[in-house]
PDB file of C-alpha atoms in Angstrom:
ATOM      1  CA  SER A   1      27.156   2.372  -3.404  1.00 56.00           C
ATOM      2  CA  ARG A   2      26.011   1.117  -0.022  1.00 59.00           C
ATOM      3  CA  GLN A   3      23.586   4.016   0.431  1.00 65.00           C
ATOM      4  CA  VAL A   4      21.897   3.231  -2.872  1.00 66.00           C
ATOM      5  CA  ARG A   5      21.446  -0.408  -1.796  1.00 64.00           C
ATOM      6  CA  VAL A   6      20.033   0.639   1.584  1.00 61.00           C
ATOM      7  CA  GLU A   7      17.518   3.016   0.018  1.00 71.00           C
ATOM      8  CA  ALA A   8      16.522   0.411  -2.574  1.00 69.00           C
ATOM      9  CA  ILE A   9      15.767  -2.100   0.202  1.00 62.00           C
ATOM     10  CA  LYS A  10      13.655   0.519   2.026  1.00 64.00           C
ATOM     11  CA  ALA A  11      11.743   1.156  -1.186  1.00 69.00           C
ATOM     12  CA  LEU A  12      11.188  -2.570  -1.605  1.00 66.00           C
ATOM     13  CA  ALA A  13       9.622  -2.732   1.872  1.00 58.00           C
ATOM     14  CA  LEU A  14       7.155  -0.014   0.857  1.00 63.00           C
ATOM     15  CA  LEU A  15       6.262  -1.771  -2.394  1.00 63.00           C
ATOM     16  CA  MET A  16       5.667  -5.216  -0.889  1.00 63.00           C
ATOM     17  CA  PRO A  17       2.157  -4.519   0.438  1.00 62.00           C
ATOM     18  CA  LEU A  18       1.157  -3.516  -3.125  1.00 58.00           C
ATOM     19  CA  SER A  19       2.748  -6.498  -4.863  1.00 69.00           C
ATOM     20  CA  THR A  20       0.701  -9.560  -5.817  1.00 71.00           C
ATOM     21  CA  ARG A  21       3.513 -11.654  -7.356  1.00 82.00           C
ATOM     22  CA  VAL A  22       6.409 -12.182  -4.968  1.00 88.00           C
ATOM     23  CA  ASP A  23       7.603 -15.629  -6.115  1.00 90.00           C
ATOM     24  CA  PRO A  24       9.740 -14.472  -9.099  1.00 87.00           C
ATOM     25  CA  LEU A  25      11.358 -11.834  -6.881  1.00 86.00           C
ATOM     26  CA  ILE A  26      12.109 -14.383  -4.164  1.00 88.00           C
ATOM     27  CA  LYS A  27      13.611 -16.731  -6.764  1.00 91.00           C
ATOM     28  CA  GLU A  28      15.947 -14.042  -8.119  1.00 87.00           C
ATOM     29  CA  LEU A  29      16.992 -12.852  -4.650  1.00 87.00           C
ATOM     30  CA  VAL A  30      17.714 -16.429  -3.524  1.00 91.00           C
ATOM     31  CA  ALA A  31      19.932 -16.963  -6.570  1.00 90.00           C
ATOM     32  CA  THR A  32      21.772 -13.670  -6.063  1.00 87.00           C
ATOM     33  CA  SER A  33      22.287 -14.204  -2.335  1.00 87.00           C
ATOM     34  CA  SER A  34      23.770 -17.619  -3.065  1.00 83.00           C
ATOM     35  CA  GLY A  35      26.242 -16.086  -5.518  1.00 76.00           C
ATOM     36  CA  LYS A  36      24.472 -17.655  -8.481  1.00 68.00           C
ATOM     37  CA  GLY A  37      22.806 -14.577  -9.937  1.00 54.00           C
ATOM     38  CA  SER A  38      23.098 -13.490 -13.544  1.00 48.00           C
ATOM     39  CA  ASN A  39      26.142 -11.265 -12.901  1.00 51.00           C
ATOM     40  CA  ALA A  40      27.908 -13.461 -10.342  1.00 48.00           C
ATOM     41  CA  THR A  41      30.775 -14.468 -12.626  1.00 45.00           C
ATOM     42  CA  THR A  42      31.722 -10.900 -13.539  1.00 43.00           C
ATOM     43  CA  VAL A  43      31.830  -9.371 -10.046  1.00 49.00           C
ATOM     44  CA  GLU A  44      34.981  -9.301  -7.938  1.00 50.00           C
ATOM     45  CA  THR A  45      34.938 -10.904  -4.483  1.00 65.00           C
ATOM     46  CA  ALA A  46      34.489  -7.713  -2.448  1.00 64.00           C
ATOM     47  CA  GLY A  47      31.703  -6.580  -4.732  1.00 76.00           C
ATOM     48  CA  MET A  48      30.046  -9.993  -4.558  1.00 81.00           C
ATOM     49  CA  VAL A  49      29.944  -9.846  -0.760  1.00 86.00           C
ATOM     50  CA  ALA A  50      28.191  -6.475  -0.928  1.00 84.00           C
ATOM     51  CA  ILE A  51      25.704  -7.824  -3.476  1.00 83.00           C
ATOM     52  CA  GLN A  52      25.055 -10.989  -1.442  1.00 87.00           C
ATOM     53  CA  THR A  53      24.463  -8.953   1.701  1.00 86.00           C
ATOM     54  CA  ALA A  54      22.076  -6.603  -0.096  1.00 86.00           C
ATOM     55  CA  ALA A  55      20.227  -9.546  -1.678  1.00 86.00           C
ATOM     56  CA  LEU A  56      19.814 -11.226   1.726  1.00 90.00           C
ATOM     57  CA  GLU A  57      18.587  -7.985   3.302  1.00 88.00           C
ATOM     58  CA  ALA A  58      16.134  -7.535   0.435  1.00 87.00           C
ATOM     59  CA  LEU A  59      15.005 -11.157   0.750  1.00 89.00           C
ATOM     60  CA  ALA A  60      14.363 -10.651   4.472  1.00 91.00           C
ATOM     61  CA  VAL A  61      12.243  -7.575   3.655  1.00 89.00           C
ATOM     62  CA  VAL A  62      10.251  -9.520   1.052  1.00 89.00           C
ATOM     63  CA  LEU A  63       9.622 -12.394   3.481  1.00 92.00           C
ATOM     64  CA  LYS A  64       8.597  -9.984   6.235  1.00 91.00           C
ATOM     65  CA  HIS A  65       6.203  -7.865   4.193  1.00 85.00           C
ATOM     66  CA  GLY A  66       5.151 -10.252   1.420  1.00 88.00           C
ATOM     67  CA  GLY A  67       6.061 -13.785   2.431  1.00 89.00           C
ATOM     68  CA  LYS A  68       2.442 -14.756   3.116  1.00 89.00           C
ATOM     69  CA  LYS A  69       1.622 -13.955  -0.522  1.00 89.00           C
ATOM     70  CA  ALA A  70       4.007 -16.609  -1.866  1.00 91.00           C
ATOM     71  CA  LYS A  71       2.121 -19.137  -3.996  1.00 91.00           C
ATOM     72  CA  VAL A  72       4.951 -21.360  -5.238  1.00 91.00           C
ATOM     73  CA  ALA A  73       5.557 -24.159  -2.748  1.00 91.00           C
ATOM     74  CA  GLU A  74       9.356 -23.897  -2.767  1.00 94.00           C
ATOM     75  CA  SER A  75       9.618 -20.089  -2.379  1.00 93.00           C
ATOM     76  CA  ILE A  76       9.911 -19.950   1.421  1.00 96.00           C
ATOM     77  CA  PRO A  77      11.892 -23.227   1.811  1.00 95.00           C
ATOM     78  CA  SER A  78      14.370 -22.041  -0.836  1.00 95.00           C
ATOM     79  CA  SER A  79      14.808 -18.783   1.087  1.00 95.00           C
ATOM     80  CA  LEU A  80      15.498 -20.754   4.240  1.00 96.00           C
ATOM     81  CA  ALA A  81      18.005 -22.919   2.366  1.00 94.00           C
ATOM     82  CA  ALA A  82      19.819 -19.825   1.066  1.00 93.00           C
ATOM     83  CA  GLY A  83      20.233 -18.536   4.610  1.00 94.00           C
ATOM     84  CA  ARG A  84      21.319 -21.917   5.972  1.00 92.00           C
ATOM     85  CA  GLU A  85      24.007 -22.188   3.304  1.00 90.00           C
ATOM     86  CA  LEU A  86      25.716 -18.982   4.454  1.00 91.00           C
ATOM     87  CA  LEU A  87      24.963 -18.773   8.177  1.00 89.00           C
ATOM     88  CA  VAL A  88      28.036 -20.348   9.777  1.00 86.00           C
ATOM     89  CA  THR A  89      30.416 -20.773   6.844  1.00 86.00           C
ATOM     90  CA  HIS A  90      30.676 -17.410   5.101  1.00 91.00           C
ATOM     91  CA  GLU A  91      33.742 -15.401   6.091  1.00 92.00           C
ATOM     92  CA  ASP A  92      31.916 -12.052   6.092  1.00 92.00           C
ATOM     93  CA  ASP A  93      30.049 -11.194   9.299  1.00 94.00           C
ATOM     94  CA  GLY A  94      27.560  -8.985   7.447  1.00 92.00           C
ATOM     95  CA  VAL A  95      26.534 -11.882   5.219  1.00 93.00           C
ATOM     96  CA  ARG A  96      26.087 -14.130   8.270  1.00 95.00           C
ATOM     97  CA  GLU A  97      23.953 -11.530  10.050  1.00 95.00           C
ATOM     98  CA  SER A  98      21.757 -11.016   6.989  1.00 93.00           C
ATOM     99  CA  ALA A  99      21.450 -14.770   6.434  1.00 95.00           C
ATOM    100  CA  ALA A 100      20.221 -15.142  10.021  1.00 96.00           C
ATOM    101  CA  LYS A 101      17.608 -12.456   9.390  1.00 95.00           C
ATOM    102  CA  VAL A 102      16.303 -14.393   6.365  1.00 95.00           C
ATOM    103  CA  ILE A 103      16.169 -17.599   8.397  1.00 97.00           C
ATOM    104  CA  GLY A 104      14.238 -15.886  11.186  1.00 97.00           C
ATOM    105  CA  PHE A 105      11.484 -14.634   8.874  1.00 96.00           C
ATOM    106  CA  ALA A 106      11.408 -17.931   6.943  1.00 97.00           C
ATOM    107  CA  CYS A 107      10.989 -19.896  10.194  1.00 97.00           C
ATOM    108  CA  GLU A 108       8.151 -17.585  11.217  1.00 96.00           C
ATOM    109  CA  LEU A 109       6.381 -18.396   7.937  1.00 96.00           C
ATOM    110  CA  LEU A 110       7.146 -22.129   7.938  1.00 97.00           C
ATOM    111  CA  GLY A 111       6.225 -22.734  11.566  1.00 96.00           C
ATOM    112  CA  THR A 112       7.490 -24.223  14.802  1.00 97.00           C
ATOM    113  CA  ASP A 113       8.691 -27.596  13.499  1.00 97.00           C
ATOM    114  CA  GLU A 114      11.006 -25.975  10.962  1.00 97.00           C
ATOM    115  CA  ALA A 115      12.273 -23.511  13.559  1.00 97.00           C
ATOM    116  CA  ASN A 116      13.025 -26.382  15.940  1.00 97.00           C
ATOM    117  CA  ASN A 117      14.894 -28.206  13.160  1.00 97.00           C
ATOM    118  CA  VAL A 118      16.999 -25.136  12.368  1.00 96.00           C
ATOM    119  CA  LEU A 119      17.970 -24.641  16.018  1.00 97.00           C
ATOM    120  CA  GLU A 120      18.830 -28.314  16.419  1.00 96.00           C
ATOM    121  CA  GLU A 121      21.062 -28.221  13.333  1.00 94.00           C
ATOM    122  CA  PHE A 122      22.798 -24.897  13.873  1.00 93.00           C
ATOM    123  CA  VAL A 123      22.836 -24.523  17.646  1.00 94.00           C
ATOM    124  CA  LEU A 124      22.454 -27.823  19.488  1.00 93.00           C
ATOM    125  CA  GLU A 125      24.625 -29.931  17.175  1.00 91.00           C
ATOM    126  CA  LYS A 126      27.336 -27.328  16.621  1.00 89.00           C
ATOM    127  CA  SER A 127      27.478 -26.140  20.240  1.00 86.00           C
ATOM    128  CA  SER A 128      28.115 -29.620  21.612  1.00 85.00           C
ATOM    129  CA  ASN A 129      31.803 -28.686  21.427  1.00 87.00           C
ATOM    130  CA  LEU A 130      31.876 -24.884  21.394  1.00 90.00           C
ATOM    131  CA  SER A 131      35.566 -24.619  22.250  1.00 87.00           C
ATOM    132  CA  SER A 132      36.492 -26.152  18.894  1.00 91.00           C
ATOM    133  CA  CYS A 133      34.065 -24.018  16.853  1.00 92.00           C
ATOM    134  CA  SER A 134      35.406 -21.317  14.565  1.00 93.00           C
ATOM    135  CA  LEU A 135      34.668 -17.628  15.115  1.00 94.00           C
ATOM    136  CA  GLU A 136      32.334 -17.756  12.099  1.00 95.00           C
ATOM    137  CA  THR A 137      30.364 -20.660  13.552  1.00 94.00           C
ATOM    138  CA  LYS A 138      29.993 -19.117  17.013  1.00 96.00           C
ATOM    139  CA  HIS A 139      28.966 -15.775  15.532  1.00 96.00           C
ATOM    140  CA  GLY A 140      26.446 -17.521  13.255  1.00 96.00           C
ATOM    141  CA  ILE A 141      24.995 -19.418  16.223  1.00 96.00           C
ATOM    142  CA  ALA A 142      24.420 -16.198  18.156  1.00 97.00           C
ATOM    143  CA  CYS A 143      22.907 -14.485  15.113  1.00 97.00           C
ATOM    144  CA  ILE A 144      20.419 -17.265  14.391  1.00 97.00           C
ATOM    145  CA  CYS A 145      19.316 -17.416  18.034  1.00 97.00           C
ATOM    146  CA  ARG A 146      18.660 -13.699  18.006  1.00 97.00           C
ATOM    147  CA  ARG A 147      16.640 -13.812  14.803  1.00 97.00           C
ATOM    148  CA  VAL A 148      14.521 -16.886  15.549  1.00 97.00           C
ATOM    149  CA  PHE A 149      13.712 -15.957  19.137  1.00 97.00           C
ATOM    150  CA  SER A 150      12.926 -12.338  18.270  1.00 96.00           C
ATOM    151  CA  ARG A 151      10.084 -13.510  15.990  1.00 96.00           C
ATOM    152  CA  SER A 152       6.663 -14.698  17.153  1.00 94.00           C
ATOM    153  CA  VAL A 153       7.683 -18.326  16.603  1.00 96.00           C
ATOM    154  CA  GLY A 154      10.228 -17.954  19.422  1.00 96.00           C
ATOM    155  CA  GLN A 155       7.755 -18.607  22.219  1.00 96.00           C
ATOM    156  CA  GLU A 156       6.599 -21.786  20.475  1.00 97.00           C
ATOM    157  CA  ILE A 157      10.059 -23.370  20.322  1.00 97.00           C
ATOM    158  CA  ASP A 158      10.389 -26.692  22.131  1.00 97.00           C
ATOM    159  CA  ARG A 159      11.368 -25.820  25.709  1.00 96.00           C
ATOM    160  CA  THR A 160      14.118 -28.461  25.865  1.00 96.00           C
ATOM    161  CA  ILE A 161      15.716 -26.814  22.835  1.00 97.00           C
ATOM    162  CA  TYR A 162      15.090 -23.412  24.434  1.00 97.00           C
ATOM    163  CA  SER A 163      16.947 -24.453  27.583  1.00 96.00           C
ATOM    164  CA  SER A 164      19.962 -25.677  25.610  1.00 96.00           C
ATOM    165  CA  VAL A 165      20.029 -22.512  23.512  1.00 96.00           C
ATOM    166  CA  SER A 166      19.924 -20.358  26.661  1.00 97.00           C
ATOM    167  CA  SER A 167      22.983 -22.119  28.071  1.00 96.00           C
ATOM    168  CA  THR A 168      24.854 -21.782  24.776  1.00 97.00           C
ATOM    169  CA  ILE A 169      24.180 -18.047  24.508  1.00 97.00           C
ATOM    170  CA  LEU A 170      25.265 -17.466  28.123  1.00 97.00           C
ATOM    171  CA  THR A 171      28.541 -19.200  27.286  1.00 96.00           C
ATOM    172  CA  LEU A 172      29.027 -17.113  24.126  1.00 97.00           C
ATOM    173  CA  MET A 173      28.485 -13.931  26.156  1.00 97.00           C
ATOM    174  CA  LYS A 174      31.846 -14.703  27.787  1.00 96.00           C
ATOM    175  CA  ASP A 175      33.675 -15.401  24.517  1.00 96.00           C
ATOM    176  CA  ASP A 176      37.037 -13.688  24.060  1.00 95.00           C
ATOM    177  CA  LYS A 177      36.103 -12.429  20.580  1.00 96.00           C
ATOM    178  CA  THR A 178      34.146  -9.154  20.675  1.00 96.00           C
ATOM    179  CA  MET A 179      32.149 -10.029  17.555  1.00 97.00           C
ATOM    180  CA  VAL A 180      30.830 -13.221  19.135  1.00 97.00           C
ATOM    181  CA  LYS A 181      30.212 -11.604  22.528  1.00 98.00           C
ATOM    182  CA  GLU A 182      28.371  -8.698  20.924  1.00 97.00           C
ATOM    183  CA  ALA A 183      26.065 -10.980  18.914  1.00 98.00           C
ATOM    184  CA  ALA A 184      25.376 -13.114  21.991  1.00 98.00           C
ATOM    185  CA  CYS A 185      24.516 -10.052  24.079  1.00 98.00           C
ATOM    186  CA  VAL A 186      21.788  -9.102  21.607  1.00 98.00           C
ATOM    187  CA  ALA A 187      20.625 -12.717  21.367  1.00 98.00           C
ATOM    188  CA  ILE A 188      20.162 -13.076  25.128  1.00 98.00           C
ATOM    189  CA  GLY A 189      17.565 -10.309  24.968  1.00 98.00           C
ATOM    190  CA  ALA A 190      15.604 -12.289  22.382  1.00 98.00           C
ATOM    191  CA  VAL A 191      15.964 -15.460  24.472  1.00 98.00           C
ATOM    192  CA  LEU A 192      14.610 -13.679  27.551  1.00 98.00           C
ATOM    193  CA  GLY A 193      11.855 -12.083  25.487  1.00 97.00           C
ATOM    194  CA  SER A 194      10.625 -15.445  24.187  1.00 97.00           C
ATOM    195  CA  SER A 195      10.554 -17.075  27.623  1.00 97.00           C
ATOM    196  CA  THR A 196       7.305 -18.650  28.789  1.00 96.00           C
ATOM    197  CA  GLU A 197       8.570 -18.599  32.397  1.00 96.00           C
ATOM    198  CA  VAL A 198      10.052 -15.121  32.603  1.00 96.00           C
ATOM    199  CA  GLU A 199      10.852 -15.053  36.314  1.00 95.00           C
ATOM    200  CA  SER A 200      12.817 -18.299  36.059  1.00 96.00           C
ATOM    201  CA  THR A 201      14.685 -17.155  32.937  1.00 97.00           C
ATOM    202  CA  LEU A 202      15.510 -13.814  34.539  1.00 96.00           C
ATOM    203  CA  SER A 203      17.183 -15.531  37.460  1.00 95.00           C
ATOM    204  CA  LEU A 204      19.297 -17.468  34.959  1.00 96.00           C
ATOM    205  CA  VAL A 205      20.424 -14.583  32.724  1.00 97.00           C
ATOM    206  CA  GLU A 206      20.238 -11.433  34.857  1.00 97.00           C
ATOM    207  CA  LYS A 207      23.719 -11.661  36.390  1.00 97.00           C
ATOM    208  CA  ASN A 208      25.400 -12.130  33.000  1.00 97.00           C
ATOM    209  CA  MET A 209      23.477  -9.265  31.445  1.00 98.00           C
ATOM    210  CA  VAL A 210      24.276  -6.855  34.264  1.00 97.00           C
ATOM    211  CA  ALA A 211      27.960  -7.845  34.076  1.00 96.00           C
ATOM    212  CA  CYS A 212      28.060  -6.655  30.450  1.00 96.00           C
ATOM    213  CA  MET A 213      26.495  -3.309  31.392  1.00 96.00           C
ATOM    214  CA  ASP A 214      29.843  -1.961  32.476  1.00 93.00           C
ATOM    215  CA  THR A 215      31.659   1.075  31.091  1.00 91.00           C
ATOM    216  CA  LYS A 216      34.859  -1.005  31.161  1.00 92.00           C
ATOM    217  CA  GLU A 217      33.398  -3.333  28.535  1.00 94.00           C
ATOM    218  CA  GLU A 218      33.891  -2.789  24.806  1.00 95.00           C
ATOM    219  CA  LEU A 219      31.476  -0.137  23.534  1.00 96.00           C
ATOM    220  CA  ALA A 220      29.998  -2.619  21.066  1.00 96.00           C
ATOM    221  CA  VAL A 221      29.176  -5.011  23.912  1.00 97.00           C
ATOM    222  CA  GLN A 222      27.608  -2.239  26.005  1.00 97.00           C
ATOM    223  CA  GLN A 223      25.390  -1.298  23.070  1.00 96.00           C
ATOM    224  CA  ALA A 224      24.584  -4.918  22.268  1.00 97.00           C
ATOM    225  CA  ILE A 225      23.047  -5.498  25.694  1.00 97.00           C
ATOM    226  CA  ALA A 226      20.916  -2.374  25.198  1.00 97.00           C
ATOM    227  CA  ASN A 227      19.723  -3.718  21.835  1.00 97.00           C
ATOM    228  CA  GLY A 228      18.975  -7.065  23.445  1.00 98.00           C
ATOM    229  CA  LEU A 229      16.966  -5.353  26.175  1.00 98.00           C
ATOM    230  CA  CYS A 230      14.999  -3.483  23.498  1.00 97.00           C
ATOM    231  CA  ILE A 231      14.009  -6.850  22.004  1.00 97.00           C
ATOM    232  CA  THR A 232      12.991  -8.129  25.446  1.00 97.00           C
ATOM    233  CA  ALA A 233      10.891  -5.024  26.085  1.00 97.00           C
ATOM    234  CA  ARG A 234       9.146  -5.468  22.717  1.00 96.00           C
ATOM    235  CA  LEU A 235       8.374  -9.142  23.324  1.00 96.00           C
ATOM    236  CA  GLN A 236       7.524  -8.818  27.033  1.00 96.00           C
ATOM    237  CA  PRO A 237       5.668  -5.488  27.370  1.00 95.00           C
ATOM    238  CA  GLY A 238       5.552  -4.303  30.964  1.00 95.00           C
ATOM    239  CA  LEU A 239       8.287  -6.614  32.263  1.00 97.00           C
ATOM    240  CA  PHE A 240      10.573  -3.749  33.219  1.00 97.00           C
ATOM    241  CA  ARG A 241       7.806  -2.070  35.175  1.00 97.00           C
ATOM    242  CA  THR A 242       7.616  -4.997  37.609  1.00 96.00           C
ATOM    243  CA  GLN A 243       9.682  -5.955  40.632  1.00 96.00           C
ATOM    244  CA  GLU A 244      11.275  -8.783  38.627  1.00 96.00           C
ATOM    245  CA  GLY A 245      12.624  -6.450  35.951  1.00 97.00           C
ATOM    246  CA  LEU A 246      13.836  -3.733  38.304  1.00 97.00           C
ATOM    247  CA  VAL A 247      17.499  -4.802  38.487  1.00 97.00           C
ATOM    248  CA  LEU A 248      17.920  -4.707  34.711  1.00 98.00           C
ATOM    249  CA  ILE A 249      16.119  -1.417  34.130  1.00 98.00           C
ATOM    250  CA  ASN A 250      18.071   0.231  36.965  1.00 98.00           C
ATOM    251  CA  SER A 251      21.342  -1.015  35.466  1.00 97.00           C
ATOM    252  CA  ALA A 252      20.237   0.357  32.089  1.00 97.00           C
ATOM    253  CA  LEU A 253      19.410   3.689  33.740  1.00 97.00           C
ATOM    254  CA  LYS A 254      22.999   3.945  34.992  1.00 96.00           C
ATOM    255  CA  MET A 255      24.314   3.226  31.478  1.00 97.00           C
ATOM    256  CA  ALA A 256      22.013   5.886  30.017  1.00 96.00           C
ATOM    257  CA  MET A 257      23.618   8.472  32.302  1.00 93.00           C
ATOM    258  CA  SER A 258      27.270   7.555  31.874  1.00 86.00           C
ATOM    259  CA  GLY A 259      29.862   6.484  29.335  1.00 76.00           C
ATOM    260  CA  ALA A 260      30.055   7.138  25.617  1.00 90.00           C
ATOM    261  CA  GLN A 261      27.290   9.115  23.937  1.00 94.00           C
ATOM    262  CA  ARG A 262      26.370   6.404  21.430  1.00 94.00           C
ATOM    263  CA  VAL A 263      25.993   3.942  24.298  1.00 95.00           C
ATOM    264  CA  GLN A 264      23.724   6.395  26.114  1.00 96.00           C
ATOM    265  CA  PHE A 265      21.569   6.690  22.990  1.00 96.00           C
ATOM    266  CA  SER A 266      21.083   2.898  22.890  1.00 96.00           C
ATOM    267  CA  TYR A 267      19.985   2.762  26.529  1.00 97.00           C
ATOM    268  CA  ASN A 268      17.713   5.779  26.026  1.00 97.00           C
ATOM    269  CA  ASP A 269      15.962   3.790  23.295  1.00 97.00           C
ATOM    270  CA  PHE A 270      15.498   0.874  25.679  1.00 97.00           C
ATOM    271  CA  LEU A 271      14.089   3.075  28.445  1.00 98.00           C
ATOM    272  CA  TRP A 272      11.712   4.676  25.928  1.00 98.00           C
ATOM    273  CA  ILE A 273      10.332   1.234  25.008  1.00 97.00           C
ATOM    274  CA  ALA A 274      10.385  -0.173  28.553  1.00 97.00           C
ATOM    275  CA  LEU A 275       8.439   2.761  30.010  1.00 98.00           C
ATOM    276  CA  ASP A 276       6.046   2.856  27.034  1.00 97.00           C
ATOM    277  CA  VAL A 277       6.706   6.576  26.649  1.00 97.00           C
ATOM    278  CA  GLN A 278       4.695   6.821  23.425  1.00 95.00           C
ATOM    279  CA  ASN A 279       1.514   6.155  25.400  1.00 95.00           C
ATOM    280  CA  GLY A 280       2.037   8.743  28.123  1.00 95.00           C
ATOM    281  CA  GLU A 281       3.361   8.790  31.676  1.00 96.00           C
ATOM    282  CA  SER A 282       1.620   5.689  33.061  1.00 97.00           C
ATOM    283  CA  GLY A 283       4.723   3.548  32.431  1.00 97.00           C
ATOM    284  CA  LEU A 284       6.895   6.004  34.319  1.00 97.00           C
ATOM    285  CA  GLU A 285       4.402   6.042  37.191  1.00 97.00           C
ATOM    286  CA  GLU A 286       4.476   2.231  37.387  1.00 97.00           C
ATOM    287  CA  TYR A 287       8.263   2.311  37.613  1.00 97.00           C
ATOM    288  CA  LEU A 288       8.276   5.101  40.223  1.00 97.00           C
ATOM    289  CA  GLY A 289       5.913   3.036  42.356  1.00 96.00           C
ATOM    290  CA  LEU A 290       8.610   0.346  42.616  1.00 96.00           C
ATOM    291  CA  ALA A 291      11.937   2.188  42.495  1.00 96.00           C
ATOM    292  CA  HIS A 292      13.961   3.497  45.419  1.00 95.00           C
ATOM    293  CA  PHE A 293      14.271   7.258  45.846  1.00 95.00           C
ATOM    294  CA  ASP A 294      17.640   7.744  44.078  1.00 96.00           C
ATOM    295  CA  SER A 295      16.685   5.669  41.041  1.00 96.00           C
ATOM    296  CA  ALA A 296      13.271   7.304  40.863  1.00 97.00           C
ATOM    297  CA  LYS A 297      14.806  10.772  40.906  1.00 97.00           C
ATOM    298  CA  LYS A 298      17.267   9.876  38.118  1.00 97.00           C
ATOM    299  CA  MET A 299      14.542   8.294  35.997  1.00 97.00           C
ATOM    300  CA  GLN A 300      12.298  11.342  36.335  1.00 97.00           C
ATOM    301  CA  ALA A 301      15.184  13.557  35.211  1.00 97.00           C
ATOM    302  CA  ILE A 302      16.073  11.487  32.140  1.00 97.00           C
ATOM    303  CA  TYR A 303      12.393  11.072  31.313  1.00 97.00           C
ATOM    304  CA  SER A 304      11.721  14.817  31.212  1.00 97.00           C
ATOM    305  CA  LYS A 305      15.010  15.825  29.588  1.00 96.00           C
ATOM    306  CA  VAL A 306      15.518  13.009  27.090  1.00 97.00           C
ATOM    307  CA  LEU A 307      12.857  10.313  26.755  1.00 97.00           C
ATOM    308  CA  VAL A 308       9.854  12.540  26.025  1.00 96.00           C
ATOM    309  CA  LYS A 309      11.842  14.138  23.198  1.00 96.00           C
ATOM    310  CA  ILE A 310      12.451  10.824  21.405  1.00 95.00           C
ATOM    311  CA  LYS A 311      10.027  10.650  18.462  1.00 91.00           C
ATOM    312  CA  GLY A 312      10.122   6.890  18.168  1.00 91.00           C
ATOM    313  CA  VAL A 313      12.229   3.720  18.128  1.00 91.00           C
ATOM    314  CA  ASN A 314      11.962   1.236  15.250  1.00 85.00           C
ATOM    315  CA  VAL A 315      11.530  -1.843  17.422  1.00 76.00           C
ATOM    316  CA  ASP A 316      10.596  -4.091  14.475  1.00 70.00           C
ATOM    317  CA  GLU A 317      14.150  -3.861  13.141  1.00 69.00           C
ATOM    318  CA  LEU A 318      15.663  -5.185  16.369  1.00 69.00           C
TER     319      LEU A 318
END
């Protein structure tokens, strides 16, 4: 069952810090994720997709928590290759999302040059004619941008590549397919978060991000922007307590107080991270020092009634 797979992956994350031999595990997970595992020939298609997804998720966990322990030279490159094979071609969106996660952690381990190569191959080359790309390709592009730029290697990406990626993601945010638009809305948060010239990038992306924070949008898109903002807040601590970040945090505040409950929850998480609630009221005070009276009053209300009651947000999973 899916729940069993999820719990097994969580357990694997806990065991990784104790493990000293990760290479055999990586080898088996790479084979399984590629559909070449020991039981691949006996599993029906639907079951194989579930197994591939679980293997990719497990591989991402191993790379995240134990990748630096790999001793066999091909372990990390083979993981990257497994993700690349499935990223824009597999028909299942869950497999593509998990493949992107593997690629993100593999690029973080392999370094900037490899990350630049991946973005050139899967974003720059394929986005040269976006209108003719399949849904799978466009979704894969958005997923890989999110995962590479949400890792520490994101800020080290060649800035010419970064500029091209930014333009591509802004275009995908207007795609007519919700799946693509949703993935792009999360990715733009990672792109903004990995900027080395935040004020300039904000002026480029702010309008598009605010436009998606609209209760008339699909719920998935509304939530996706919130998730993207959470990534930005993790990568750029303090940004949303400055004059430059005020428009976005005020728009998020409106979303946290209106619309569907699950959308409100997503924006509550963002506000919790943006105001650094876990470390006391200083973040709120910084915001109040900038905000106009109405916004300040609303933020104080949601802070006291909702944000202080949130026990934590797992920002590392975003």
